[in-house]
Amino acid sequence: MDGSQEELQRRVAELEARVAWLMARAEAPPAPLPRVHPAPQPSPTQVSPPKARVPRFSPVVLIAAIGAVIFLLGALFFLHLAIQRGWIGAELRLVMGLLVGCTLGGAAGLMILRRSPQLGSCLLLAGLGTLVFTLRWGAFNLHLVPTWLGFGGSVLAALYAGGLASRTRFSPPLWIGLLVGFLAPLLFSQGGHHEVGLAIYLVALMAVALAVPYLARIGARWATVRWLAVLGTWLLLALACSGVPRAEAGVLLGLLILHLLLAGFWIWLPGQGEARPGSPTLLWFLVNLAFSSLAWGLWLRMGLSGELFCGPVLGVAALNLALVRPVRVRLGGHGGDLGLLVLAAGHLAVAVPIVLAWRWVGLFWGGFALALSLAVEACTRHEGWAEERRPLQILAGGMALLATLTWGVHTAQLARVSQLTPFANRAFAEAVLVGSAWGLLTRRRGFLGVSGVILAELIGNIALALELSRAIRTAGGSALAASIGMTLVWAASGALQWLLGLSGEGATRRVFAVSGYVWLGIAGLKLILVDMAEVGAILRALVFLGVGVIFLAAALTGNRLRAGRKDGV
């Protein structure tokens, strides 16, 4: 009995201990829950916006474009046939043409906005073309529409096409609007002198077309639109300037200045924050060249002094200098600085010979070509000017070619002038400048580099030979001696370049080797066929000995160079 009582007490004590442990655990504060960190969300800057879908060209678009052109021709034939046969009245024909054009234009707009921009653009061409040709028929054949309405309709068509292009970020509709706008002056021309009216119309067309990409903040990469707008405008302006009467030349010159400013807006597209304009320097150079050329013609037509034209030229130079800072802000760097500075220097180079005399223009153009070539070299070493290299290369090559032609003309004019001092005359100075420019351009690859090698060789060797012959004539030598002197120059030049080819490396070695062989061959042929035709035996022997010594000396020196290269010396 006592044992069972002790067992009972032991179990009661265990239960009390367990209850006490449970009570203590229940009164303790709850353990904190583990913190769950939310999954990191990408920041707004890390999420790239969806790229705009760029429609690709397909055979369907080609068929649609051909169909649009055929439809437009069919509409023209129908209108012509309806007029001849008298099927419908004049007013009804005009209304039908306008309705068809507006319907096609509206349907084209819906297609462009509803993800069929390419097919819609083809339909837009048919619609706007129908409208313009209908207005043309109404103005000239039916005399129901005033001519100014045709020009106004063309401007509205460009605005409508540009609006579609801005909504879809697809540029071809604006191409079509500009093409229709440029076609209108040719269609609605009344003959006579309306050059000022044409320039005013082009101002309105360019302002309306420019407002589309500018206000929509797009179009900086629409290179085709920008080239079409600028080149089409200045081609029509060239036609206007060629036939303007003297009384209206001043007004047209003022409009030409306004077009220069509009072209600057089109080329640089200020305020477009999301993209940089492509190839602006080359297009701006062409506009500067067109403006200077057309303004010069208008200046002379106004009867003003040619020397005073340096004022407008200096004004364009100042404009290019003033553009450096805003263009730097626009491009976000120094990519446009060099091109604008070169253009400013080029206009200064043109202004000086205008004031002095045009016979000095070769020196200034040669200096300008050399400056452009140095600018190309600077682009290769400066990262901020990398985008300027290609347009500057084209400008440098074009300017060097123009200076080369000028040098050729002046050299031919001065070839028989005996009073010139050898190596200290205008023709030789031009050769030094333009030859140096081509020499720098030989470092470029492709066609420009090959052209640089060929022209630098021609200019350098011809100029040196001519100056040596001039020196011989100045010293009292005969014409034959002067001719032989030219032969010796070319033989020495060929031998020297051949030796340089043996000691050079890579492409330089090949260039000098080929040039050496060419000039040695020219010297040998000239010696045999020209110089020795009418000379005595003694002089012939002496000349052949002299040229032979040059060839042998070159061969011996070349042999030593080859032996040294083999021995590793």
XYZ file of C-alpha atoms in Angstrom, residues 103-561:
459
model
C -11.217 59.540 -100.620
C -7.905 57.952 -101.510
C -6.041 60.323 -99.215
C -8.391 59.587 -96.310
C -8.187 55.825 -96.866
C -4.411 56.100 -97.051
C -4.361 57.925 -93.725
C -6.409 55.182 -92.063
C -4.098 52.503 -93.445
C -0.999 54.363 -92.291
C -2.397 54.801 -88.795
C -3.608 51.167 -88.634
C -0.249 49.446 -88.998
C -0.127 49.344 -92.781
C 2.124 52.365 -93.358
C 3.832 51.102 -96.492
C 0.658 50.219 -98.380
C -0.951 53.381 -97.053
C 1.953 55.454 -98.381
C 1.450 54.006 -101.855
C -2.250 54.858 -101.664
C -1.349 58.333 -100.390
C 0.748 58.895 -103.502
C -2.238 58.053 -105.697
C -4.594 60.258 -103.659
C -2.426 63.375 -103.434
C -1.364 62.988 -107.060
C -5.010 62.815 -108.139
C -5.824 65.947 -106.160
C -2.931 67.965 -107.572
C -3.542 66.921 -111.174
C -7.262 67.601 -110.775
C -6.535 71.104 -109.550
C -4.136 71.540 -112.441
C -6.807 70.511 -114.962
C -9.289 72.787 -113.269
C -6.914 75.749 -113.391
C -5.628 75.503 -116.965
C -8.134 73.459 -118.939
C -11.404 74.340 -117.255
C -10.469 77.717 -115.724
C -12.615 76.940 -112.679
C -9.859 76.945 -110.051
C -7.479 79.841 -109.339
C -3.802 78.939 -109.605
C -3.027 79.986 -106.043
C -5.424 77.304 -104.817
C -3.219 74.657 -106.410
C -0.170 75.940 -104.530
C -2.160 76.185 -101.302
C -3.456 72.649 -101.761
C 0.112 71.397 -102.208
C 1.166 73.016 -98.925
C -1.845 71.462 -97.142
C -0.989 68.080 -98.698
C 2.544 68.331 -97.305
C 1.131 69.243 -93.887
C -1.295 66.307 -93.972
C 1.429 63.866 -95.049
C 3.776 65.196 -92.396
C 1.122 64.762 -89.718
C 0.712 61.119 -90.691
C 4.476 60.664 -90.611
C 4.742 62.183 -87.124
C 1.912 60.068 -85.711
C 3.427 56.808 -86.935
C 7.119 57.819 -86.751
C 7.344 56.633 -90.349
C 8.914 59.108 -92.772
C 7.767 57.997 -96.303
C 4.436 59.892 -96.101
C 6.429 63.088 -95.681
C 8.530 62.139 -98.713
C 5.350 61.985 -100.749
C 4.122 65.310 -99.388
C 7.404 66.995 -100.311
C 7.458 65.442 -103.772
C 3.935 66.738 -104.412
C 5.009 70.141 -103.114
C 8.020 70.296 -105.432
C 5.931 69.103 -108.373
C 3.344 71.849 -107.945
C 5.482 74.745 -109.327
C 6.176 72.712 -112.460
C 2.507 71.825 -112.916
C 1.018 75.234 -112.152
C 3.631 77.316 -113.955
C 1.970 80.075 -115.983
C 5.058 81.261 -117.802
C 6.465 84.717 -117.412
C 8.436 85.911 -114.418
C 7.084 84.610 -111.110
C 10.426 83.862 -109.457
C 9.645 85.822 -106.286
C 6.293 84.053 -105.934
C 8.040 80.690 -106.321
C 10.523 81.567 -103.573
C 7.675 82.648 -101.257
C 5.810 79.400 -101.954
C 8.944 77.408 -101.130
C 9.274 79.323 -97.856
C 5.723 78.292 -96.918
C 6.287 74.694 -97.996
C 9.541 74.344 -96.052
C 8.124 76.023 -92.952
C 5.081 73.733 -92.911
C 7.119 70.602 -93.613
C 9.714 71.587 -90.989
C 7.063 72.159 -88.340
C 6.103 68.474 -88.406
C 9.345 66.854 -87.187
C 10.216 69.878 -85.068
C 6.985 70.006 -83.063
C 6.700 66.219 -82.863
C 10.345 66.005 -81.696
C 11.210 63.368 -84.256
C 12.889 63.282 -87.605
C 16.545 63.822 -86.689
C 17.366 60.472 -88.260
C 15.094 61.005 -91.260
C 18.058 61.574 -93.526
C 16.134 61.001 -96.762
C 13.503 63.590 -95.833
C 16.087 66.189 -94.900
C 18.120 65.679 -98.071
C 14.984 65.729 -100.212
C 13.694 68.907 -98.566
C 16.939 70.834 -98.843
C 18.086 69.700 -102.285
C 14.632 69.999 -103.858
C 14.232 73.534 -102.518
C 17.608 74.755 -103.725
C 17.221 73.209 -107.160
C 13.984 75.137 -107.645
C 15.648 78.258 -106.253
C 18.410 77.833 -108.821
C 15.775 77.827 -111.572
C 14.238 80.957 -110.068
C 17.556 82.797 -109.845
C 18.480 81.951 -113.428
C 15.555 83.902 -114.904
C 14.704 86.619 -112.376
C 14.443 90.167 -113.767
C 16.908 92.746 -112.551
C 14.197 94.703 -110.725
C 13.285 91.674 -108.567
C 16.811 90.384 -107.933
C 17.115 92.225 -104.613
C 13.853 90.789 -103.265
C 14.880 87.309 -104.339
C 18.252 87.765 -102.615
C 16.454 88.549 -99.359
C 14.304 85.427 -99.750
C 17.457 83.466 -100.472
C 18.818 84.504 -97.070
C 15.573 83.337 -95.457
C 15.929 79.991 -97.210
C 19.478 79.698 -95.881
C 18.156 80.019 -92.333
C 15.346 77.509 -92.993
C 17.865 75.067 -94.424
C 19.914 75.447 -91.248
C 16.877 74.447 -89.190
C 16.183 71.487 -91.467
C 19.784 70.260 -91.320
C 20.478 70.622 -87.608
C 16.865 70.194 -86.340
C 17.303 72.053 -83.039
C 15.348 70.830 -80.036
C 15.208 67.187 -81.041
C 16.257 65.690 -77.714
C 16.116 62.002 -78.497
C 18.444 61.711 -81.506
C 21.304 63.476 -83.237
C 20.937 64.465 -86.886
C 22.926 62.315 -89.282
C 25.533 63.764 -91.687
C 24.647 67.435 -91.106
C 28.057 68.865 -92.040
C 28.058 67.660 -95.632
C 24.498 68.874 -96.287
C 25.224 72.235 -94.657
C 28.336 72.603 -96.823
C 26.278 72.034 -99.976
C 23.729 74.626 -98.836
C 26.496 77.153 -98.154
C 27.946 76.505 -101.589
C 24.538 76.836 -103.275
C 23.728 80.045 -101.418
C 27.075 81.671 -102.243
C 26.808 80.732 -105.927
C 23.193 81.881 -106.377
C 23.745 85.039 -104.338
C 26.757 85.911 -106.496
C 24.631 85.666 -109.636
C 21.894 87.836 -108.126
C 24.509 90.327 -106.931
C 25.860 90.787 -110.439
C 22.333 91.008 -111.874
C 21.598 93.854 -109.479
C 24.536 95.739 -111.006
C 26.527 95.924 -107.766
C 30.306 95.917 -107.569
C 31.866 92.465 -107.403
C 34.283 93.547 -104.669
C 31.358 94.439 -102.391
C 30.165 90.841 -102.494
C 32.736 90.094 -99.814
C 30.110 91.456 -97.388
C 27.595 88.594 -97.858
C 30.435 86.082 -97.886
C 31.750 87.392 -94.582
C 28.178 87.302 -93.265
C 27.945 83.575 -94.031
C 31.308 83.043 -92.350
C 29.998 84.846 -89.264
C 26.854 82.696 -89.335
C 28.949 79.526 -89.249
C 30.937 80.860 -86.313
C 27.729 81.797 -84.488
C 26.387 78.260 -84.977
C 29.271 76.610 -83.114
C 27.807 76.978 -79.622
C 24.139 76.057 -80.373
C 25.239 73.108 -82.505
C 27.497 71.959 -79.682
C 24.499 71.996 -77.345
C 22.338 70.277 -79.955
C 24.798 67.445 -80.599
C 25.847 67.085 -76.977
C 29.516 67.408 -77.851
C 32.062 68.928 -80.192
C 31.071 66.830 -83.218
C 30.052 69.843 -85.330
C 32.714 72.336 -84.233
C 35.350 71.397 -86.740
C 33.061 71.434 -89.778
C 31.616 74.843 -88.912
C 35.049 76.319 -88.278
C 36.305 74.967 -91.595
C 33.291 76.447 -93.401
C 33.912 79.807 -91.762
C 37.564 79.691 -92.792
C 36.548 78.681 -96.319
C 34.272 81.682 -96.739
C 37.061 83.906 -95.473
C 39.331 82.280 -98.055
C 36.812 83.209 -100.765
C 36.209 86.731 -99.453
C 39.868 87.735 -99.690
C 40.318 87.032 -103.439
C 36.976 88.755 -104.099
C 38.394 91.920 -102.598
C 41.855 91.590 -104.136
C 41.622 89.787 -107.484
C 40.369 86.444 -108.721
C 43.853 85.448 -109.862
C 44.680 84.761 -106.200
C 41.757 82.405 -105.702
C 43.913 79.344 -106.423
C 46.157 80.102 -103.454
C 43.240 80.489 -101.083
C 41.425 77.408 -102.363
C 44.624 75.413 -102.064
C 45.031 76.646 -98.505
C 41.421 75.741 -97.781
C 41.954 72.238 -99.172
C 45.047 71.857 -96.998
C 43.101 73.057 -93.950
C 40.373 70.500 -94.644
C 42.962 67.738 -94.991
C 44.512 68.744 -91.666
C 41.017 68.709 -90.152
C 40.556 65.126 -91.363
C 43.805 64.188 -89.642
C 42.605 65.879 -86.455
C 39.388 63.837 -86.558
C 41.361 60.606 -86.409
C 43.031 61.700 -83.169
C 40.088 63.372 -81.418
C 37.265 61.156 -80.201
C 34.726 63.973 -80.092
C 35.143 64.619 -83.815
C 34.880 61.010 -85.012
C 31.479 61.593 -86.638
C 32.860 64.500 -88.643
C 35.572 62.459 -90.332
C 33.617 61.054 -93.271
C 31.873 64.318 -94.329
C 35.138 66.208 -93.899
C 36.911 63.644 -96.057
C 34.376 64.247 -98.831
C 34.727 68.013 -98.436
C 38.520 67.811 -98.419
C 38.565 65.663 -101.548
C 36.136 67.947 -103.373
C 37.979 71.114 -102.404
C 41.355 69.591 -103.293
C 39.976 68.579 -106.697
C 38.661 72.121 -107.283
C 42.037 73.582 -106.271
C 43.783 71.068 -108.558
C 41.711 72.202 -111.538
C 42.482 75.826 -110.675
C 46.186 75.026 -110.471
C 46.029 73.277 -113.847
C 44.398 76.301 -115.489
C 46.896 78.750 -113.952
C 49.843 76.498 -114.873
C 48.715 76.390 -118.506
C 48.254 80.169 -118.517
C 51.689 80.841 -117.005
C 53.629 78.149 -118.885
C 54.924 80.583 -121.521
C 55.425 83.583 -119.250
C 59.189 84.134 -119.092
C 59.182 86.861 -116.437
C 58.182 84.530 -113.594
C 60.787 83.788 -110.959
C 61.452 80.035 -110.706
C 60.101 78.436 -107.520
C 58.773 81.831 -106.372
C 55.577 82.268 -108.363
C 51.872 81.784 -107.874
C 51.569 78.505 -109.808
C 54.273 76.763 -107.783
C 52.787 78.003 -104.501
C 49.411 76.583 -105.532
C 51.097 73.273 -106.365
C 52.721 73.133 -102.927
C 49.418 73.749 -101.147
C 47.228 71.390 -103.145
C 49.964 68.748 -103.360
C 50.324 68.813 -99.582
C 46.552 68.449 -99.254
C 46.531 65.354 -101.491
C 49.573 64.027 -99.647
C 47.643 64.084 -96.364
C 44.654 62.432 -98.012
C 46.827 59.510 -99.142
C 46.469 58.152 -95.606
C 42.766 57.551 -96.153
C 41.523 54.216 -97.380
C 39.568 53.480 -100.508
C 39.050 55.705 -103.521
C 40.106 58.902 -101.742
C 43.468 57.464 -100.727
C 44.192 56.135 -104.226
C 43.194 59.475 -105.762
C 45.440 61.254 -103.271
C 48.447 59.162 -104.271
C 47.903 59.676 -108.009
C 47.243 63.423 -107.850
C 49.999 64.138 -105.323
C 52.458 62.343 -107.624
C 51.281 64.214 -110.712
C 51.207 67.642 -109.102
C 54.568 67.261 -107.356
C 56.508 65.891 -110.313
C 54.972 68.190 -112.911
C 55.474 71.295 -110.756
C 59.120 70.465 -109.967
C 59.869 69.686 -113.614
C 58.245 72.905 -114.839
C 60.106 75.038 -112.313
C 63.464 73.464 -113.168
C 62.831 74.036 -116.882
C 61.851 77.629 -116.076
C 65.106 78.041 -114.138
C 67.108 76.724 -117.098
C 65.365 79.148 -119.455
C 65.938 82.024 -117.019
C 69.643 81.145 -116.904
C 69.827 81.393 -120.716
C 69.375 77.758 -121.663
C 67.588 76.578 -124.768
C 64.177 74.990 -124.999
C 65.820 71.598 -125.548
C 67.886 71.984 -122.395
C 64.765 72.899 -120.458
C 62.998 69.797 -121.803
C 65.937 67.573 -120.878
C 65.905 69.114 -117.417
C 62.292 67.977 -117.001
C 63.317 64.456 -118.050
C 66.105 64.393 -115.481
C 63.717 65.501 -112.752
C 61.338 62.654 -113.516
C 64.191 60.145 -113.727
C 65.583 61.273 -110.372
C 62.119 61.230 -108.807
C 61.471 57.724 -110.122
C 64.827 56.445 -108.864
C 64.344 57.988 -105.423
C 60.832 56.580 -105.029
C 61.977 53.174 -106.221
C 64.667 53.161 -103.520
C 62.129 54.235 -100.925
C 59.974 51.334 -102.042
C 62.836 48.934 -101.372
C 63.370 50.249 -97.850
C 59.693 50.697 -96.925
C 57.130 48.350 -95.429
C 53.631 47.224 -96.361
C 51.446 49.457 -98.506
C 53.995 52.302 -98.462
C 56.547 50.040 -100.067
C 54.199 49.066 -102.870
C 53.130 52.657 -103.538
C 56.687 53.968 -103.819
C 57.775 50.988 -105.897
C 54.969 51.427 -108.425
C 55.481 55.212 -108.568
C 59.205 54.720 -109.098
C 58.683 52.361 -112.003
C 56.111 54.709 -113.576
C 58.287 57.822 -113.449
C 61.389 55.939 -114.585
C 59.380 54.650 -117.527
C 58.030 58.122 -118.351
C 61.535 59.590 -118.188
C 62.918 56.874 -120.449
C 60.153 57.213 -123.036
C 60.380 61.000 -123.084
C 64.125 60.809 -123.492
C 63.947 58.468 -126.470
C 60.843 59.754 -128.238
C 61.002 63.513 -127.572
C 64.310 64.830 -126.291
C 66.649 62.926 -128.606
C 64.670 63.392 -131.802
C 66.606 66.419 -133.116
C 69.933 66.595 -131.287
C 73.488 65.925 -132.296
C 75.386 62.757 -131.537
C 77.572 64.308 -128.840
C 74.651 65.783 -126.887
C 72.658 62.596 -127.334
C 75.526 60.593 -125.877
C 75.924 62.949 -122.922
C 72.217 62.861 -122.106
C 72.041 59.098 -122.340
C 75.107 58.855 -120.125
C 73.525 61.149 -117.516
C 70.248 59.282 -117.422
C 72.078 55.954 -117.457
C 74.125 57.030 -114.443
C 70.883 57.774 -112.565
C 69.502 54.325 -113.400
C 72.735 52.552 -112.464
C 73.127 54.473 -109.216
C 69.576 53.569 -108.280
C 70.193 49.910 -109.110
C 73.435 49.735 -107.071
C 71.851 51.462 -104.092
C 68.845 49.167 -104.315
C 71.091 46.117 -104.382
C 72.804 47.294 -101.206
C 69.480 47.887 -99.519
